[in-house]
Amino acid sequence: MSRRLGLSGSLLLGASLLLSSTAGAAPERTILHNGKVFTSDPSNLWAEAVAVKGRRVVAVGSDDEVLDLARAGTRIVDLGGRTVIPGLNDAHVHVLAPGGAYLNSPLSFVPGPGPALPDVLDLLHAGASAHPAGTWLVGFVGTAIFEDPHANRFALDTVSPDHPVILFAWTGHGTWLNSRAMEVLGIAEDEPDPFGGHYARVAGSRVLTGEAHEYAEHQIRRKLYALLSDEELAAQYRRFASEALRLGFTSLQDMAVGLPHERALAVLRAAELPVRVRSICTPLSPDEGCEGGGDGASAMVRAAGIKWFTDGTPVERLACVSEPYADRLGWSGTFNLPEAPLAAILGEGLRGSPRRNQLLFHAVGDDAIGRIFDAMEEGGGPAAWQGRRTRIEHGDLLFPSDIARARELGAMVVQNPTHLALPHVFAERFTPEILVDVEPLASLLDAGVPLAFGTDGIGAVMNPFEDLLLATLHPTRPEEALTLEEAVMAYTSGSAYAELEEHRKGTLAPGQLADLAVLSQDIFSVVPPEAMVETTSELTMVDGEIVWDSGALDLGGGAR
C-alpha cells in the first residue's frame, strides 16, 4: 500500500482554514496524530494525522505537517499507532422493531433453517406461561417454517389463544400471526390482499392462514407501530445509536418500514441522536405521499429518498427471477409492482432534485432488476436518469447484461455483505449456470457501477467488521471479493455517494465533516483476517464532537 504524506495542496488549504479564525472566538481544535489514517480519498489515501476545527476536517497529512498547525488551546491526541477511518455509514438499515416479549433471537440460527414447528410451539407455550394474557409474543423463524404447510395460525392458536403472536422470518420477508393477533390488529378472516403484497389462504377459500408477505406484512408493521408511543420509538433510536457509535458508525440511512414518514421524522427530531440519520420514506402504496421534513428535519436528520419493494428474497423463493427456481419447478417468484404503478413511481422519481427524490428499489432477482431498467429506459432512458443515482438495494442477481445497463442509466448498487454468507441457499435455489453470476461486487467496480454497503439490520446493530470480512472473502464467489480498501470505501465514501452526500462526508479530507472512528485494532493488517470481527471503535467523532470514548486514549494531557 502506498502512503502519500507530502504537503499537498489540500493540506495547505486545510492549514489556512485552521489558522484563519480569531483567538477567543475559535471553536475547539483537535489534532489526532501518530496513527494510521485511511482517508477513503483516492487522491490522498493514507496519512498519519488529522486536524479538526469545529465541525470539519481541516488538514490531513504527516505527523510533522499536521502538528505544525497546533496553536494555543489545540487538543493533541496521540493515537499510539491506532487506525483511523472515516465514520462508517450504514447505507441500508431498519432501526425500529415492534414491541412485545421477544422469545428468541435470529442470531442463534441464521443462516440456518431455524426452529421447526414443534420447537416454535414449545417456545410460544413457555412464553404464554411466563407473560400475562394480552402480551405480544414475538419470535423469529426460518426456512423450517417456510417449508411447513402446517405452520399457520391454527397451530399457533393451540398454545397461545390468549396472547397475540407474531413470528418474523430472519430474512425480514415473511410474517406469521395467530388468530388473536389478527383480531387485535383488525385483520379480517378474509382480508383482501393489499397493493404489492399477499396473504396465504386456506386452500379453496378466502380464509387467511395468518401468513403474510411483502406489502401485506408492511401493513402489519404499521399497525404494530401504532401500538407504540413516540417516546418508545425514540428510545429505540437512542439505544440503537448508542450501540452504533461503539462500532464506528456515524451515519445511518434508516428505512422505517411501516412507519408513516411524517411520524418517523417527528420521532427522530425528538430523539436528538448523536449520529446522522437519513430518514428514507417507505410508502405502502403509490397514493401515500412522502411529505414532511423538507430536505432536512434538523442538523442531524435529513428526509430524503423513497424506497419500494419489487420482490422478496431467494430464501423464501419470492425474489423475482427469469429462470424458475431449481428446487421448485415452474416457480419464478413474484414482482410486487404492477406495470402502471411502476411507471407512475418512476415518473414521480424524475420530479424535483435527486437529492430529495432519489428512488431506491429493493430488487434481488434478475427479472425484478430487469423490469426496473426496462421501465427506466421507457421513461426517458439514460438522458433522464443519469445523475439521479437510482439505487438497487441488494441486487444479488444483477447479471452482466444488466450491469452494463446499470452504468448507462446511472444506477448504483447498495449491497449487504451478510448476503454473501448464504452460498448453501443459493446452491439449493439456483442452477450452476445461474450461480456463476450471482452477487457481483468486484465486477461492479470494474464496470464503473458505484457500490455502497449497509448491514440490513432490523432492530439491532449489526457488526460492520463482519461485513468487511465477508466482502473480502466472498464465500459464494471468491473471484468477486474486494480488497479491504475497496470494502472500507464502499462503507464510507460509497455510502455517502449513495445518499448524494459525498460533498460533505465519507472521506477524511479538508472541508469534509469531521466524522471519524479510531479503531481498536488495525483491520488492514490484522492476523488472522477472521479476527477483524472483534474490532470496535475506541473513539467516535461526529460533527467534530467526541460522541463515544472507550477511555483507551488520553484526551486531556496533550493540549498546547
XYZ file of C-alpha atoms in Angstrom:
560
model
C 0.000 0.000 0.000
C 1.350 3.390 -0.918
C 1.380 6.194 1.647
C 1.076 9.751 0.342
C 2.305 12.052 3.051
C 3.590 15.097 1.211
C 2.369 18.607 1.973
C -0.315 18.617 -0.676
C -2.409 21.498 -1.873
C -5.338 20.119 0.152
C -3.278 20.197 3.337
C -2.142 23.754 2.646
C -5.772 24.764 2.205
C -6.568 22.992 5.479
C -3.756 24.868 7.229
C -5.167 28.201 6.151
C -8.603 27.216 7.432
C -7.207 26.085 10.772
C -5.297 29.310 11.359
C -7.842 31.762 9.977
C -10.149 32.318 12.958
C -9.525 34.924 15.620
C -8.294 33.955 19.069
C -11.033 33.534 21.634
C -13.816 33.118 19.047
C -12.360 29.945 17.568
C -14.092 26.632 18.326
C -12.096 23.829 19.836
C -9.383 22.397 17.596
C -8.232 18.799 17.765
C -5.253 17.071 16.190
C -5.063 13.285 16.140
C -1.527 12.137 15.285
C 0.830 9.153 15.365
C -1.739 6.978 13.662
C -2.524 5.090 10.514
C -5.220 7.158 8.802
C -7.225 5.648 5.966
C -8.998 8.581 4.350
C -11.175 6.884 1.673
C -9.985 9.772 -0.517
C -8.256 8.226 -3.571
C -6.138 11.364 -4.074
C -4.602 11.024 -0.596
C -5.467 7.555 0.661
C -3.100 7.228 3.640
C -1.888 9.676 6.261
C -0.617 9.826 9.827
C -2.566 12.715 11.320
C -5.862 14.597 11.076
C -6.693 18.124 12.216
C -10.265 19.109 13.092
C -11.662 22.560 13.722
C -15.262 22.938 14.728
C -17.384 20.630 12.615
C -14.875 19.974 9.859
C -11.643 18.298 8.935
C -9.121 20.992 8.051
C -5.912 19.060 7.380
C -4.754 15.506 6.688
C -1.119 14.540 6.268
C 2.071 13.522 8.052
C 2.614 13.994 11.779
C 5.102 16.800 11.289
C 2.911 18.656 8.828
C -0.263 18.492 10.882
C 1.327 19.012 14.311
C 2.946 22.145 12.960
C -0.573 23.623 12.745
C -1.184 23.386 16.506
C -1.670 26.601 18.451
C -2.649 27.515 21.997
C -5.759 25.593 23.051
C -5.397 22.851 20.455
C -6.204 19.416 21.853
C -3.487 16.939 20.846
C -4.441 13.250 20.838
C -1.686 10.656 20.437
C -3.236 7.723 18.590
C -0.434 5.383 19.613
C -0.340 3.871 16.147
C -4.074 3.176 16.018
C -6.028 3.105 12.766
C -8.472 5.894 11.905
C -11.154 5.623 9.228
C -13.986 7.920 8.143
C -17.127 7.243 10.156
C -18.948 4.194 8.836
C -22.217 4.924 7.033
C -24.841 2.162 7.166
C -26.496 2.709 3.805
C -29.308 0.221 4.432
C -30.680 -0.304 7.927
C -34.030 -0.723 9.677
C -33.573 0.701 13.173
C -37.022 0.060 14.608
C -38.711 -3.164 15.687
C -42.232 -3.823 17.016
C -42.771 -4.133 20.738
C -43.528 -7.275 22.699
C -41.850 -10.128 24.556
C -39.094 -11.439 22.296
C -38.732 -15.182 22.853
C -35.659 -15.968 20.730
C -33.007 -14.347 18.574
C -32.330 -14.978 14.875
C -28.612 -14.708 15.617
C -28.787 -18.198 17.126
C -29.690 -19.876 13.836
C -29.025 -17.517 10.908
C -28.415 -18.570 8.185
C -29.853 -21.989 9.100
C -33.433 -23.258 8.914
C -34.329 -22.082 12.401
C -36.729 -23.842 14.746
C -39.165 -26.429 13.435
C -42.876 -26.033 14.173
C -42.834 -28.223 17.352
C -39.976 -26.098 18.709
C -41.868 -22.903 17.878
C -44.940 -24.203 19.667
C -42.869 -25.097 22.739
C -41.340 -21.625 22.682
C -44.764 -19.983 22.496
C -46.195 -22.206 25.219
C -43.374 -21.201 27.541
C -43.840 -17.552 26.596
C -47.582 -17.693 27.214
C -46.936 -19.219 30.641
C -44.422 -16.513 31.552
C -46.320 -13.422 30.379
C -49.806 -12.093 31.167
C -52.592 -12.667 28.681
C -52.598 -9.973 26.028
C -48.803 -9.653 25.914
C -47.431 -9.784 22.397
C -45.218 -12.850 21.930
C -42.578 -12.315 19.264
C -40.384 -14.971 17.693
C -38.040 -15.452 14.747
C -38.228 -18.317 12.278
C -36.512 -19.522 9.133
C -36.906 -21.951 6.276
C -38.177 -24.747 8.512
C -41.391 -22.732 8.907
C -41.406 -21.552 5.271
C -41.455 -25.174 4.154
C -44.032 -26.492 6.662
C -47.641 -26.381 5.390
C -48.860 -26.880 8.970
C -47.222 -23.651 10.167
C -50.295 -21.451 10.355
C -52.388 -19.516 12.849
C -54.455 -22.560 13.747
C -51.359 -24.366 15.010
C -50.213 -21.252 16.887
C -53.650 -20.892 18.471
C -53.319 -24.269 20.202
C -50.594 -22.965 22.547
C -51.358 -19.236 22.706
C -55.065 -18.475 22.254
C -54.964 -15.506 24.651
C -51.672 -13.945 23.572
C -51.251 -12.204 20.219
C -48.365 -13.914 18.409
C -46.183 -12.662 15.596
C -43.335 -14.608 14.023
C -40.839 -12.821 11.803
C -38.645 -14.509 9.210
C -34.962 -13.783 9.839
C -34.776 -12.556 6.238
C -37.148 -9.684 7.019
C -39.539 -11.163 4.453
C -42.322 -13.339 5.834
C -44.648 -12.864 8.820
C -46.936 -15.273 10.699
C -49.795 -14.250 13.029
C -52.110 -16.213 15.263
C -55.851 -15.518 15.392
C -55.589 -13.307 18.465
C -53.020 -11.119 16.712
C -55.275 -10.769 13.674
C -58.115 -9.732 15.967
C -56.019 -7.125 17.801
C -54.729 -5.668 14.532
C -58.140 -5.595 12.891
C -57.267 -8.066 10.104
C -60.377 -9.853 8.874
C -60.580 -13.587 8.246
C -60.951 -12.828 4.535
C -58.809 -9.667 4.390
C -58.133 -8.692 0.755
C -54.549 -8.567 -0.462
C -53.103 -5.037 -0.322
C -51.096 -3.312 -3.019
C -47.834 -5.175 -3.582
C -48.432 -7.937 -1.063
C -50.398 -11.063 -0.323
C -51.773 -13.251 2.441
C -51.653 -17.039 2.360
C -55.109 -18.609 2.441
C -56.664 -21.936 3.270
C -56.821 -23.958 0.054
C -60.000 -23.356 -1.895
C -61.135 -20.439 0.273
C -60.543 -16.793 1.148
C -59.720 -17.647 4.774
C -56.337 -16.355 5.921
C -53.819 -18.794 7.363
C -52.040 -15.985 9.231
C -49.043 -15.899 6.849
C -48.291 -12.582 5.127
C -45.714 -11.436 2.604
C -44.306 -8.194 1.189
C -46.631 -5.186 1.451
C -49.145 -7.237 3.463
C -46.520 -7.581 6.201
C -45.581 -3.913 5.829
C -49.225 -3.107 6.637
C -48.906 -5.323 9.715
C -45.823 -3.407 10.864
C -47.723 -0.151 10.519
C -50.426 -1.480 12.811
C -47.820 -2.715 15.289
C -46.019 0.646 15.410
C -49.364 2.340 16.041
C -49.394 0.426 19.362
C -46.138 2.152 20.443
C -45.809 5.738 21.656
C -43.466 8.219 20.015
C -41.286 8.115 23.137
C -40.995 4.324 22.919
C -39.857 4.652 19.317
C -37.445 7.465 20.198
C -35.972 5.259 22.942
C -35.316 2.562 20.338
C -33.479 5.070 18.171
C -31.382 6.227 21.148
C -30.391 2.685 22.122
C -29.517 1.846 18.531
C -27.429 4.980 18.073
C -25.527 4.335 21.305
C -24.514 0.854 20.160
C -23.765 2.024 16.616
C -21.272 4.618 17.840
C -19.330 1.901 19.667
C -18.768 0.201 16.327
C -17.715 3.342 14.468
C -20.989 4.207 12.713
C -21.550 7.924 12.317
C -24.375 7.832 9.730
C -27.486 5.696 9.405
C -29.693 5.536 6.320
C -32.854 4.333 8.001
C -35.797 2.638 6.324
C -38.564 2.570 8.936
C -40.758 0.126 7.017
C -44.368 0.548 8.114
C -43.918 3.838 9.973
C -45.551 6.852 8.289
C -42.760 9.155 7.149
C -44.046 12.236 8.927
C -44.172 10.300 12.211
C -40.674 8.887 11.659
C -39.311 12.409 11.278
C -41.136 13.658 14.359
C -39.705 10.780 16.404
C -36.194 11.406 15.109
C -36.403 15.091 15.960
C -37.474 14.216 19.491
C -34.753 11.574 19.877
C -31.934 14.132 19.334
C -29.443 11.494 18.261
C -25.654 11.967 18.205
C -25.437 10.287 14.781
C -26.532 11.482 11.355
C -29.755 9.892 10.124
C -31.131 9.912 6.628
C -34.811 9.047 7.014
C -35.985 7.266 3.866
C -39.699 7.234 3.102
C -41.215 3.766 2.594
C -44.809 4.315 1.434
C -47.284 1.442 1.439
C -48.819 2.408 -1.904
C -48.258 4.930 -4.714
C -51.084 7.011 -3.228
C -49.190 7.596 0.019
C -47.113 10.739 -0.030
C -43.687 11.363 1.439
C -44.300 14.875 2.695
C -42.776 16.243 5.845
C -39.358 17.447 6.777
C -38.371 19.155 3.552
C -34.759 18.468 2.612
C -33.711 18.332 6.250
C -35.591 17.905 9.519
C -32.691 19.103 11.699
C -28.926 19.443 11.636
C -28.540 15.694 12.139
C -31.683 14.376 10.417
C -32.345 14.542 6.705
C -35.524 13.438 4.957
C -34.578 12.066 1.553
C -35.283 9.152 -0.721
C -38.261 6.899 -1.456
C -37.966 3.138 -1.215
C -40.050 0.498 -2.995
C -40.004 -3.288 -2.703
C -40.167 -5.069 -6.042
C -39.694 -8.636 -4.778
C -38.655 -10.786 -1.831
C -35.541 -12.901 -1.365
C -34.369 -16.291 -2.646
C -34.670 -17.743 0.859
C -38.481 -17.811 0.694
C -38.341 -18.037 -3.139
C -40.003 -14.671 -3.629
C -37.113 -12.990 -5.446
C -38.428 -12.444 -8.981
C -36.189 -14.436 -11.341
C -36.250 -15.128 -15.073
C -35.359 -18.827 -14.714
C -37.562 -20.914 -12.379
C -36.110 -21.950 -9.038
C -34.125 -25.169 -9.242
C -35.850 -26.562 -6.157
C -39.397 -25.521 -7.114
C -40.053 -26.264 -10.734
C -42.153 -23.739 -12.609
C -41.929 -21.115 -9.859
C -40.152 -17.802 -10.508
C -41.117 -15.679 -7.511
C -43.306 -12.587 -7.613
C -42.980 -8.981 -8.772
C -44.744 -6.615 -6.390
C -45.227 -3.542 -8.575
C -47.714 -3.701 -11.466
C -46.622 -2.038 -14.690
C -48.734 1.122 -14.399
C -47.828 1.912 -10.760
C -44.151 1.279 -11.533
C -44.300 3.774 -14.397
C -46.009 6.296 -12.113
C -43.399 5.759 -9.398
C -40.615 6.393 -11.899
C -42.395 9.462 -13.212
C -42.591 10.906 -9.713
C -38.940 9.990 -9.207
C -37.934 12.328 -12.017
C -39.550 15.309 -10.311
C -37.501 17.623 -8.156
C -33.927 17.192 -7.052
C -32.402 13.701 -6.995
C -31.001 14.509 -3.560
C -34.575 14.705 -2.220
C -36.455 12.333 -4.539
C -33.890 9.593 -5.145
C -35.574 6.240 -5.817
C -34.459 3.089 -4.027
C -35.679 -0.327 -5.159
C -35.348 -3.489 -3.127
C -34.610 -5.743 -6.094
C -32.934 -9.118 -5.644
C -33.976 -11.216 -8.642
C -32.686 -10.622 -12.147
C -36.214 -10.295 -13.541
C -37.095 -7.673 -10.930
C -33.968 -5.685 -11.785
C -34.610 -6.093 -15.494
C -38.172 -4.790 -15.192
C -36.959 -1.696 -13.344
C -34.365 -0.972 -16.011
C -36.886 -1.636 -18.796
C -39.258 0.896 -17.249
C -36.438 3.426 -16.791
C -35.460 3.084 -20.432
C -39.076 3.553 -21.490
C -39.368 6.506 -19.099
C -36.606 8.658 -20.532
C -33.546 6.423 -20.717
C -30.027 7.486 -19.767
C -30.652 11.126 -20.654
C -33.308 11.344 -17.949
C -31.775 9.072 -15.324
C -28.043 9.756 -15.382
C -27.203 11.719 -12.256
C -30.246 10.619 -10.254
C -28.391 7.643 -8.738
C -31.293 5.229 -8.673
C -30.415 2.601 -6.097
C -30.735 -1.150 -6.450
C -30.844 -2.455 -2.903
C -29.132 -5.864 -2.734
C -29.010 -6.733 -6.452
C -27.926 -10.294 -5.657
C -28.898 -11.494 -9.126
C -27.701 -8.477 -11.088
C -26.271 -10.263 -14.108
C -23.568 -8.981 -16.519
C -26.016 -7.772 -19.172
C -27.793 -5.587 -16.616
C -24.555 -4.363 -15.059
C -23.932 -2.543 -18.314
C -27.465 -1.131 -18.247
C -26.992 -0.008 -14.630
C -23.950 2.022 -15.669
C -25.763 3.540 -18.641
C -28.774 4.522 -16.518
C -26.658 5.973 -13.717
C -27.896 3.359 -11.231
C -25.886 2.027 -8.318
C -25.928 -0.982 -6.003
C -26.241 -0.989 -2.217
C -25.302 -4.471 -1.046
C -25.380 -6.122 2.364
C -22.325 -8.385 2.668
C -24.155 -10.670 5.087
C -25.946 -11.976 1.989
C -22.585 -13.345 0.852
C -22.741 -15.836 3.735
C -25.602 -17.765 2.100
C -23.831 -19.900 -0.532
C -25.741 -23.016 0.504
C -29.102 -21.272 -0.019
C -28.098 -20.042 -3.466
C -26.800 -23.509 -4.353
C -30.192 -25.011 -3.483
C -32.267 -22.361 -5.245
C -30.347 -21.911 -8.496
C -28.720 -23.968 -11.205
C -24.923 -23.917 -11.667
C -25.428 -21.746 -14.743
C -27.079 -19.088 -12.574
C -24.628 -19.411 -9.669
C -21.656 -18.284 -11.748
C -23.105 -14.757 -11.947
C -24.726 -14.151 -8.537
C -23.783 -11.413 -6.053
C -21.381 -9.257 -8.067
C -19.028 -6.924 -6.208
C -15.640 -6.542 -7.899
C -17.216 -6.684 -11.346
C -19.471 -3.754 -10.412
C -16.496 -1.580 -9.592
C -14.663 -2.792 -12.693
C -17.680 -1.767 -14.802
C -17.926 1.661 -13.185
C -21.102 0.949 -11.197
C -20.933 2.694 -7.790
C -21.142 0.386 -4.765
C -22.162 1.047 -1.161
C -22.589 -1.183 1.875
C -25.184 -1.445 4.619
C -25.963 -4.002 7.297
C -29.663 -4.652 6.562
C -30.026 -4.899 10.329
C -33.553 -4.881 11.754
C -33.957 -3.552 15.274
C -30.386 -4.339 16.282
C -26.948 -3.025 15.352
C -25.056 -5.473 13.138
C -21.271 -5.816 13.080
C -19.811 -3.852 10.134
C -16.451 -5.596 10.512
C -18.132 -8.909 9.793
C -19.441 -7.274 6.608
C -15.941 -6.124 5.686
C -14.559 -9.613 6.265
C -17.262 -11.214 4.106
C -16.710 -8.683 1.317
C -13.012 -9.553 1.212
C -13.695 -13.315 1.224
C -16.980 -13.562 -0.740
C -17.793 -17.183 0.184
C -20.244 -17.558 -2.697
C -17.920 -16.275 -5.446
C -14.359 -15.645 -4.245
C -13.428 -14.081 -7.569
C -15.838 -11.229 -6.743
C -14.109 -10.401 -3.439
C -12.936 -6.852 -2.823
C -9.706 -5.624 -1.340
C -10.180 -4.344 2.207
C -9.503 -0.811 0.995
C -12.321 -1.141 -1.564
C -14.642 -2.589 1.071
C -13.982 0.223 3.564
C -14.559 2.776 0.819
C -17.895 1.122 -0.005
C -18.864 1.564 3.658
C -17.732 5.207 3.815
C -17.335 7.226 0.615
C -19.537 4.774 -1.312
C -22.359 5.079 1.209
C -22.039 8.873 1.178
C -22.299 8.807 -2.620
C -25.384 6.601 -2.281
C -27.171 9.418 -0.451
C -25.722 12.237 -2.620
C -23.704 13.493 0.352
C -20.158 12.844 -0.854
C -19.520 16.594 -0.937
C -19.978 16.676 2.870
C -18.848 13.347 4.280
C -17.454 9.886 3.585
C -13.798 10.896 3.333
C -11.232 12.462 5.631
C -10.228 15.496 3.604
C -10.142 19.256 4.205
C -13.626 20.719 4.210
C -15.397 17.439 4.966
C -17.490 16.994 8.096
C -15.399 15.644 10.951
C -16.958 12.194 11.268
C -14.389 9.515 12.094
C -13.637 6.416 14.131
C -10.437 5.345 15.888
C -10.381 1.547 15.726
C -9.378 -0.886 18.447
C -7.102 -2.766 16.038
C -5.544 -2.285 12.618
C -8.048 -4.006 10.358
C -5.672 -3.607 7.392
C -3.071 -5.924 8.901
C -4.947 -7.987 11.495
C -3.933 -11.663 11.579
C -5.802 -13.903 11.107
C -8.310 -11.949 8.980
C -11.200 -13.506 10.926
C -10.047 -11.505 13.963
C -11.363 -8.413 12.185
C -14.835 -9.116 13.586
C -13.561 -8.315 17.101
C -12.915 -4.686 16.111
C -14.699 -1.858 17.884
C -14.276 1.901 17.969
C -12.115 3.374 20.718
C -13.265 6.877 19.878
C -16.025 8.058 17.556
C -16.347 11.671 16.428
C -19.433 13.144 14.754
C -19.578 16.746 13.581
C -16.273 17.389 15.304
C -17.611 16.247 18.689
C -16.403 13.131 20.501
C -19.616 11.163 20.996
C -18.087 7.846 22.093
C -14.892 7.330 24.059
C -13.814 3.931 25.387
C -11.179 5.574 27.581
C -8.277 3.970 25.720
C -6.880 7.310 24.534
C -5.558 10.195 26.604
C -7.756 13.137 25.633
C -6.729 15.554 28.315
C -2.956 15.645 28.574
C -1.861 16.835 25.183
C -3.219 20.380 24.875
C -0.853 23.073 23.598
